[in-house]
Amino acid sequence: LIREEKPSIYLYSQKMGDHRQFGIVATCHVEDYETGKIKIHEKTRQVKEDDRIRYVDTQNANTGPVFLAYRDSETINAIVDATKASEPLYQFTAEDGVAHTVWKFADVAELESAFGEIPATYVADGHHRSASAAKIGALRRAANPNHTGEEPYNWFLAVMFPESELKILAYNRVVLSLPGTEEE
């Protein structure tokens, strides 16, 4: 791990087969989750959430990014396109055949300003991760009489993808048995 000298935001690309999507890697504030600026579409299971809370609390870090989607923005697209034209920091193909590329945005303020115009983001994957980050933030906020909102516990890792590039794969579960009779 490398600690940046100043706050940084990254562009991340995944290429699987013929599909390529570009996401913005940044931290999101738990307040955006609490106030509904980060929209959810499913409920979480308490036991899974509690397990994630224990993990984040013990590690003192949110190690898995939340996958967020946002409505397309010409301004953000232009910033992304300019960054894609630069030399990437990292580029490799993993054993599963997915190609990964990472760039660093030159101007964080310009990107933050552009995202200020986005009314909401939507959790595509990571409902338990985002819910537990918000709950850890609330617990630590309550325990900190000098809370400012800028402490690290107020932020969680996310990758935000524009709606036009999304390809969300099915996540199917197999039900082996149900309680009761077949008629019930």
mmCIF file of N, CA, C and O in Angstrom, residues 114-184:
data_model
loop_
_atom_site.group_PDB
_atom_site.id
_atom_site.type_symbol
_atom_site.label_atom_id
_atom_site.label_comp_id
_atom_site.label_asym_id
_atom_site.label_seq_id
_atom_site.Cartn_x
_atom_site.Cartn_y
_atom_site.Cartn_z
ATOM 1 N N ALA A 114 -17.873 18.354 -10.116
ATOM 2 C CA ALA A 114 -18.783 17.715 -11.077
ATOM 3 C C ALA A 114 -19.712 16.734 -10.370
ATOM 4 O O ALA A 114 -20.911 16.668 -10.687
ATOM 5 N N PHE A 115 -19.196 15.990 -9.399
ATOM 6 C CA PHE A 115 -20.051 15.060 -8.661
ATOM 7 C C PHE A 115 -21.023 15.796 -7.751
ATOM 8 O O PHE A 115 -22.063 15.257 -7.393
ATOM 9 N N GLY A 116 -20.712 17.027 -7.386
ATOM 10 C CA GLY A 116 -21.636 17.836 -6.605
ATOM 11 C C GLY A 116 -22.934 18.102 -7.357
ATOM 12 O O GLY A 116 -23.965 18.405 -6.755
ATOM 13 N N GLU A 117 -22.895 17.984 -8.673
ATOM 14 C CA GLU A 117 -24.079 18.186 -9.515
ATOM 15 C C GLU A 117 -24.896 16.906 -9.689
ATOM 16 O O GLU A 117 -26.004 16.943 -10.231
ATOM 17 N N ILE A 118 -24.361 15.777 -9.259
ATOM 18 C CA ILE A 118 -25.065 14.498 -9.378
ATOM 19 C C ILE A 118 -26.011 14.381 -8.176
ATOM 20 O O ILE A 118 -25.558 14.393 -7.031
ATOM 21 N N PRO A 119 -27.321 14.287 -8.402
ATOM 22 C CA PRO A 119 -28.266 14.285 -7.281
ATOM 23 C C PRO A 119 -28.200 13.039 -6.398
ATOM 24 O O PRO A 119 -28.492 13.109 -5.210
ATOM 25 N N ALA A 120 -27.825 11.889 -6.987
ATOM 26 C CA ALA A 120 -27.808 10.653 -6.202
ATOM 27 C C ALA A 120 -26.944 9.613 -6.899
ATOM 28 O O ALA A 120 -26.737 9.673 -8.108
ATOM 29 N N THR A 121 -26.449 8.679 -6.090
ATOM 30 C CA THR A 121 -25.822 7.474 -6.627
ATOM 31 C C THR A 121 -26.644 6.296 -6.115
ATOM 32 O O THR A 121 -27.435 6.434 -5.175
ATOM 33 N N TYR A 122 -26.453 5.137 -6.732
ATOM 34 C CA TYR A 122 -27.289 3.979 -6.447
ATOM 35 C C TYR A 122 -26.411 2.770 -6.152
ATOM 36 O O TYR A 122 -25.499 2.472 -6.935
ATOM 37 N N VAL A 123 -26.666 2.089 -5.057
ATOM 38 C CA VAL A 123 -25.882 0.904 -4.703
ATOM 39 C C VAL A 123 -26.261 -0.217 -5.664
ATOM 40 O O VAL A 123 -27.407 -0.659 -5.692
ATOM 41 N N ALA A 124 -25.286 -0.657 -6.453
ATOM 42 C CA ALA A 124 -25.490 -1.808 -7.339
ATOM 43 C C ALA A 124 -25.044 -3.080 -6.629
ATOM 44 O O ALA A 124 -25.648 -4.129 -6.784
ATOM 45 N N ASP A 125 -23.979 -2.967 -5.842
ATOM 46 C CA ASP A 125 -23.490 -4.093 -5.046
ATOM 47 C C ASP A 125 -22.790 -3.510 -3.821
ATOM 48 O O ASP A 125 -21.986 -2.596 -3.947
ATOM 49 N N GLY A 126 -23.123 -4.026 -2.656
ATOM 50 C CA GLY A 126 -22.475 -3.547 -1.441
ATOM 51 C C GLY A 126 -23.439 -2.980 -0.425
ATOM 52 O O GLY A 126 -23.076 -2.102 0.358
ATOM 53 N N HIS A 127 -24.668 -3.477 -0.411
ATOM 54 C CA HIS A 127 -25.638 -2.981 0.566
ATOM 55 C C HIS A 127 -25.170 -3.214 2.001
ATOM 56 O O HIS A 127 -25.306 -2.333 2.851
ATOM 57 N N HIS A 128 -24.610 -4.381 2.283
ATOM 58 C CA HIS A 128 -24.137 -4.660 3.641
ATOM 59 C C HIS A 128 -22.886 -3.835 3.965
ATOM 60 O O HIS A 128 -22.739 -3.352 5.086
ATOM 61 N N ARG A 129 -22.005 -3.656 2.990
ATOM 62 C CA ARG A 129 -20.789 -2.863 3.217
ATOM 63 C C ARG A 129 -21.137 -1.402 3.498
ATOM 64 O O ARG A 129 -20.585 -0.790 4.412
ATOM 65 N N SER A 130 -22.053 -0.826 2.722
ATOM 66 C CA SER A 130 -22.404 0.586 2.941
ATOM 67 C C SER A 130 -23.197 0.768 4.237
ATOM 68 O O SER A 130 -22.965 1.733 4.981
ATOM 69 N N ALA A 131 -24.102 -0.160 4.541
ATOM 70 C CA ALA A 131 -24.881 -0.063 5.784
ATOM 71 C C ALA A 131 -23.973 -0.176 7.000
ATOM 72 O O ALA A 131 -24.122 0.579 7.967
ATOM 73 N N SER A 132 -23.020 -1.098 6.962
ATOM 74 C CA SER A 132 -22.121 -1.264 8.111
ATOM 75 C C SER A 132 -21.188 -0.069 8.243
ATOM 76 O O SER A 132 -20.878 0.351 9.366
ATOM 77 N N ALA A 133 -20.749 0.513 7.134
ATOM 78 C CA ALA A 133 -19.905 1.711 7.205
ATOM 79 C C ALA A 133 -20.656 2.854 7.882
ATOM 80 O O ALA A 133 -20.100 3.570 8.730
ATOM 81 N N ALA A 134 -21.928 3.003 7.538
ATOM 82 C CA ALA A 134 -22.732 4.061 8.159
ATOM 83 C C ALA A 134 -22.925 3.797 9.646
ATOM 84 O O ALA A 134 -22.859 4.727 10.465
ATOM 85 N N LYS A 135 -23.134 2.550 10.020
ATOM 86 C CA LYS A 135 -23.334 2.231 11.441
ATOM 87 C C LYS A 135 -22.043 2.399 12.241
ATOM 88 O O LYS A 135 -22.081 2.894 13.375
ATOM 89 N N ILE A 136 -20.908 2.017 11.683
ATOM 90 C CA ILE A 136 -19.618 2.252 12.351
ATOM 91 C C ILE A 136 -19.405 3.761 12.505
ATOM 92 O O ILE A 136 -18.982 4.241 13.556
ATOM 93 N N GLY A 137 -19.713 4.506 11.440
ATOM 94 C CA GLY A 137 -19.587 5.968 11.511
ATOM 95 C C GLY A 137 -20.437 6.550 12.623
ATOM 96 O O GLY A 137 -19.988 7.411 13.389
ATOM 97 N N ALA A 138 -21.665 6.079 12.752
ATOM 98 C CA ALA A 138 -22.561 6.579 13.803
ATOM 99 C C ALA A 138 -22.048 6.216 15.191
ATOM 100 O O ALA A 138 -22.103 7.048 16.113
ATOM 101 N N LEU A 139 -21.562 4.996 15.366
ATOM 102 C CA LEU A 139 -21.013 4.572 16.669
ATOM 103 C C LEU A 139 -19.808 5.417 17.064
ATOM 104 O O LEU A 139 -19.704 5.880 18.204
ATOM 105 N N ARG A 140 -18.912 5.616 16.129
ATOM 106 C CA ARG A 140 -17.699 6.391 16.424
ATOM 107 C C ARG A 140 -18.005 7.878 16.582
ATOM 108 O O ARG A 140 -17.375 8.554 17.385
ATOM 109 N N ARG A 141 -18.977 8.366 15.845
ATOM 110 C CA ARG A 141 -19.401 9.766 15.994
ATOM 111 C C ARG A 141 -19.950 9.986 17.404
ATOM 112 O O ARG A 141 -19.621 10.969 18.065
ATOM 113 N N ALA A 142 -20.768 9.039 17.888
ATOM 114 C CA ALA A 142 -21.360 9.153 19.225
ATOM 115 C C ALA A 142 -20.299 9.080 20.318
ATOM 116 O O ALA A 142 -20.459 9.693 21.373
ATOM 117 N N ALA A 143 -19.215 8.351 20.059
ATOM 118 C CA ALA A 143 -18.155 8.194 21.053
ATOM 119 C C ALA A 143 -17.117 9.316 20.994
ATOM 120 O O ALA A 143 -16.241 9.384 21.849
ATOM 121 N N ASN A 144 -17.219 10.201 20.029
ATOM 122 C CA ASN A 144 -16.223 11.258 19.844
ATOM 123 C C ASN A 144 -16.832 12.623 20.133
ATOM 124 O O ASN A 144 -17.522 13.187 19.281
ATOM 125 N N PRO A 145 -16.565 13.193 21.315
ATOM 126 C CA PRO A 145 -17.147 14.502 21.636
ATOM 127 C C PRO A 145 -16.612 15.630 20.743
ATOM 128 O O PRO A 145 -17.224 16.689 20.658
ATOM 129 N N ASN A 146 -15.493 15.395 20.059
ATOM 130 C CA ASN A 146 -14.913 16.406 19.174
ATOM 131 C C ASN A 146 -15.154 16.096 17.695
ATOM 132 O O ASN A 146 -14.409 16.545 16.832
ATOM 133 N N HIS A 147 -16.196 15.337 17.415
ATOM 134 C CA HIS A 147 -16.520 14.922 16.042
ATOM 135 C C HIS A 147 -16.659 16.134 15.122
ATOM 136 O O HIS A 147 -17.326 17.108 15.455
ATOM 137 N N THR A 148 -16.010 16.067 13.952
ATOM 138 C CA THR A 148 -16.103 17.146 12.961
ATOM 139 C C THR A 148 -16.774 16.711 11.661
ATOM 140 O O THR A 148 -17.198 17.557 10.881
ATOM 141 N N GLY A 149 -16.802 15.396 11.410
ATOM 142 C CA GLY A 149 -17.321 14.896 10.140
ATOM 143 C C GLY A 149 -16.218 14.582 9.148
ATOM 144 O O GLY A 149 -16.465 14.009 8.094
ATOM 145 N N GLU A 150 -14.995 14.968 9.472
ATOM 146 C CA GLU A 150 -13.865 14.726 8.568
ATOM 147 C C GLU A 150 -13.008 13.542 9.008
ATOM 148 O O GLU A 150 -12.055 13.190 8.312
ATOM 149 N N GLU A 151 -13.331 12.917 10.124
ATOM 150 C CA GLU A 151 -12.557 11.782 10.611
ATOM 151 C C GLU A 151 -12.659 10.618 9.611
ATOM 152 O O GLU A 151 -13.665 10.481 8.919
ATOM 153 N N PRO A 152 -11.635 9.782 9.537
ATOM 154 C CA PRO A 152 -11.647 8.659 8.580
ATOM 155 C C PRO A 152 -12.865 7.746 8.710
ATOM 156 O O PRO A 152 -13.319 7.187 7.709
ATOM 157 N N TYR A 153 -13.433 7.597 9.907
ATOM 158 C CA TYR A 153 -14.583 6.702 10.075
ATOM 159 C C TYR A 153 -15.836 7.201 9.370
ATOM 160 O O TYR A 153 -16.827 6.488 9.279
ATOM 161 N N ASN A 154 -15.810 8.417 8.870
ATOM 162 C CA ASN A 154 -16.948 8.981 8.149
ATOM 163 C C ASN A 154 -16.979 8.608 6.670
ATOM 164 O O ASN A 154 -17.887 9.010 5.954
ATOM 165 N N TRP A 155 -15.979 7.888 6.210
ATOM 166 C CA TRP A 155 -15.820 7.627 4.780
ATOM 167 C C TRP A 155 -15.728 6.140 4.505
ATOM 168 O O TRP A 155 -15.208 5.383 5.319
ATOM 169 N N PHE A 156 -16.211 5.716 3.349
ATOM 170 C CA PHE A 156 -16.043 4.325 2.918
ATOM 171 C C PHE A 156 -15.671 4.301 1.435
ATOM 172 O O PHE A 156 -16.000 5.196 0.666
ATOM 173 N N LEU A 157 -14.960 3.255 1.063
ATOM 174 C CA LEU A 157 -14.450 3.103 -0.292
ATOM 175 C C LEU A 157 -15.572 2.724 -1.254
ATOM 176 O O LEU A 157 -16.408 1.875 -0.940
ATOM 177 N N ALA A 158 -15.576 3.351 -2.432
ATOM 178 C CA ALA A 158 -16.570 3.046 -3.455
ATOM 179 C C ALA A 158 -15.942 3.158 -4.837
ATOM 180 O O ALA A 158 -14.938 3.847 -5.031
ATOM 181 N N VAL A 159 -16.543 2.461 -5.779
ATOM 182 C CA VAL A 159 -16.228 2.632 -7.190
ATOM 183 C C VAL A 159 -17.548 2.994 -7.864
ATOM 184 O O VAL A 159 -18.529 2.254 -7.756
ATOM 185 N N MET A 160 -17.567 4.157 -8.526
ATOM 186 C CA MET A 160 -18.797 4.684 -9.119
ATOM 187 C C MET A 160 -18.724 4.573 -10.635
ATOM 188 O O MET A 160 -17.792 5.095 -11.246
ATOM 189 N N PHE A 161 -19.707 3.889 -11.209
ATOM 190 C CA PHE A 161 -19.753 3.668 -12.648
ATOM 191 C C PHE A 161 -20.932 4.417 -13.252
ATOM 192 O O PHE A 161 -22.026 4.431 -12.684
ATOM 193 N N PRO A 162 -20.734 5.023 -14.450
ATOM 194 C CA PRO A 162 -21.867 5.687 -15.111
ATOM 195 C C PRO A 162 -22.863 4.660 -15.635
ATOM 196 O O PRO A 162 -22.479 3.569 -16.061
ATOM 197 N N GLU A 163 -24.126 5.025 -15.606
ATOM 198 C CA GLU A 163 -25.191 4.094 -15.991
ATOM 199 C C GLU A 163 -25.006 3.529 -17.396
ATOM 200 O O GLU A 163 -25.312 2.360 -17.642
ATOM 201 N N SER A 164 -24.490 4.317 -18.327
ATOM 202 C CA SER A 164 -24.387 3.871 -19.714
ATOM 203 C C SER A 164 -23.357 2.766 -19.922
ATOM 204 O O SER A 164 -23.396 2.068 -20.930
ATOM 205 N N GLU A 165 -22.435 2.596 -18.984
ATOM 206 C CA GLU A 165 -21.386 1.591 -19.142
ATOM 207 C C GLU A 165 -21.631 0.338 -18.316
ATOM 208 O O GLU A 165 -20.880 -0.627 -18.420
ATOM 209 N N LEU A 166 -22.665 0.355 -17.498
ATOM 210 C CA LEU A 166 -22.873 -0.758 -16.583
ATOM 211 C C LEU A 166 -23.254 -2.046 -17.286
ATOM 212 O O LEU A 166 -24.040 -2.059 -18.223
ATOM 213 N N LYS A 167 -22.686 -3.094 -16.796
ATOM 214 C CA LYS A 167 -23.117 -4.438 -17.165
ATOM 215 C C LYS A 167 -23.120 -5.206 -15.856
ATOM 216 O O LYS A 167 -22.077 -5.625 -15.358
ATOM 217 N N ILE A 168 -24.297 -5.318 -15.282
ATOM 218 C CA ILE A 168 -24.421 -5.997 -14.001
ATOM 219 C C ILE A 168 -24.809 -7.439 -14.281
ATOM 220 O O ILE A 168 -25.819 -7.705 -14.941
ATOM 221 N N LEU A 169 -23.991 -8.345 -13.810
ATOM 222 C CA LEU A 169 -24.223 -9.761 -14.042
ATOM 223 C C LEU A 169 -25.198 -10.321 -13.010
ATOM 224 O O LEU A 169 -25.267 -9.846 -11.885
ATOM 225 N N ALA A 170 -25.923 -11.346 -13.419
ATOM 226 C CA ALA A 170 -26.880 -11.982 -12.521
ATOM 227 C C ALA A 170 -26.168 -12.594 -11.319
ATOM 228 O O ALA A 170 -25.034 -13.056 -11.423
ATOM 229 N N TYR A 171 -26.825 -12.559 -10.190
ATOM 230 C CA TYR A 171 -26.328 -13.197 -8.966
ATOM 231 C C TYR A 171 -27.445 -14.103 -8.494
ATOM 232 O O TYR A 171 -28.360 -13.686 -7.813
ATOM 233 N N ASN A 172 -27.399 -15.354 -8.924
ATOM 234 C CA ASN A 172 -28.480 -16.290 -8.657
ATOM 235 C C ASN A 172 -28.161 -17.156 -7.446
ATOM 236 O O ASN A 172 -27.019 -17.535 -7.226
ATOM 237 N N ARG A 173 -29.202 -17.469 -6.709
ATOM 238 C CA ARG A 173 -29.066 -18.339 -5.545
ATOM 239 C C ARG A 173 -29.943 -19.574 -5.765
ATOM 240 O O ARG A 173 -31.003 -19.483 -6.377
ATOM 241 N N VAL A 174 -29.504 -20.697 -5.243
ATOM 242 C CA VAL A 174 -30.269 -21.931 -5.343
ATOM 243 C C VAL A 174 -30.935 -22.181 -3.999
ATOM 244 O O VAL A 174 -30.281 -22.154 -2.956
ATOM 245 N N VAL A 175 -32.252 -22.416 -4.022
ATOM 246 C CA VAL A 175 -32.999 -22.753 -2.815
ATOM 247 C C VAL A 175 -33.104 -24.273 -2.781
ATOM 248 O O VAL A 175 -33.720 -24.881 -3.652
ATOM 249 N N LEU A 176 -32.464 -24.879 -1.782
ATOM 250 C CA LEU A 176 -32.451 -26.333 -1.688
ATOM 251 C C LEU A 176 -33.707 -26.897 -1.041
ATOM 252 O O LEU A 176 -34.154 -27.982 -1.381
ATOM 253 N N SER A 177 -34.269 -26.158 -0.096
ATOM 254 C CA SER A 177 -35.500 -26.623 0.536
ATOM 255 C C SER A 177 -36.211 -25.442 1.173
ATOM 256 O O SER A 177 -35.596 -24.445 1.524
ATOM 257 N N LEU A 178 -37.520 -25.586 1.309
ATOM 258 C CA LEU A 178 -38.338 -24.582 1.970
ATOM 259 C C LEU A 178 -39.107 -25.259 3.085
ATOM 260 O O LEU A 178 -39.465 -26.441 2.976
ATOM 261 N N PRO A 179 -39.414 -24.537 4.150
ATOM 262 C CA PRO A 179 -40.205 -25.142 5.220
ATOM 263 C C PRO A 179 -41.644 -25.353 4.771
ATOM 264 O O PRO A 179 -42.146 -24.652 3.907
ATOM 265 N N GLY A 180 -42.299 -26.351 5.318
ATOM 266 C CA GLY A 180 -43.708 -26.598 5.004
ATOM 267 C C GLY A 180 -43.877 -27.588 3.870
ATOM 268 O O GLY A 180 -42.918 -28.171 3.360
ATOM 269 N N THR A 181 -45.122 -27.725 3.457
ATOM 270 C CA THR A 181 -45.437 -28.658 2.381
ATOM 271 C C THR A 181 -45.309 -27.968 1.034
ATOM 272 O O THR A 181 -45.221 -26.741 0.951
ATOM 273 N N GLU A 182 -45.375 -28.776 -0.026
ATOM 274 C CA GLU A 182 -45.285 -28.230 -1.381
ATOM 275 C C GLU A 182 -46.430 -27.257 -1.654
ATOM 276 O O GLU A 182 -46.257 -26.221 -2.280
ATOM 277 N N GLU A 183 -47.636 -27.577 -1.164
ATOM 278 C CA GLU A 183 -48.791 -26.711 -1.368
ATOM 279 C C GLU A 183 -48.623 -25.361 -0.654
ATOM 280 O O GLU A 183 -49.016 -24.330 -1.166
ATOM 281 N N GLU A 184 -48.068 -25.405 0.564
ATOM 282 C CA GLU A 184 -47.852 -24.163 1.315
ATOM 283 C C GLU A 184 -46.850 -23.290 0.613
ATOM 284 O O GLU A 184 -46.936 -22.080 0.591
#
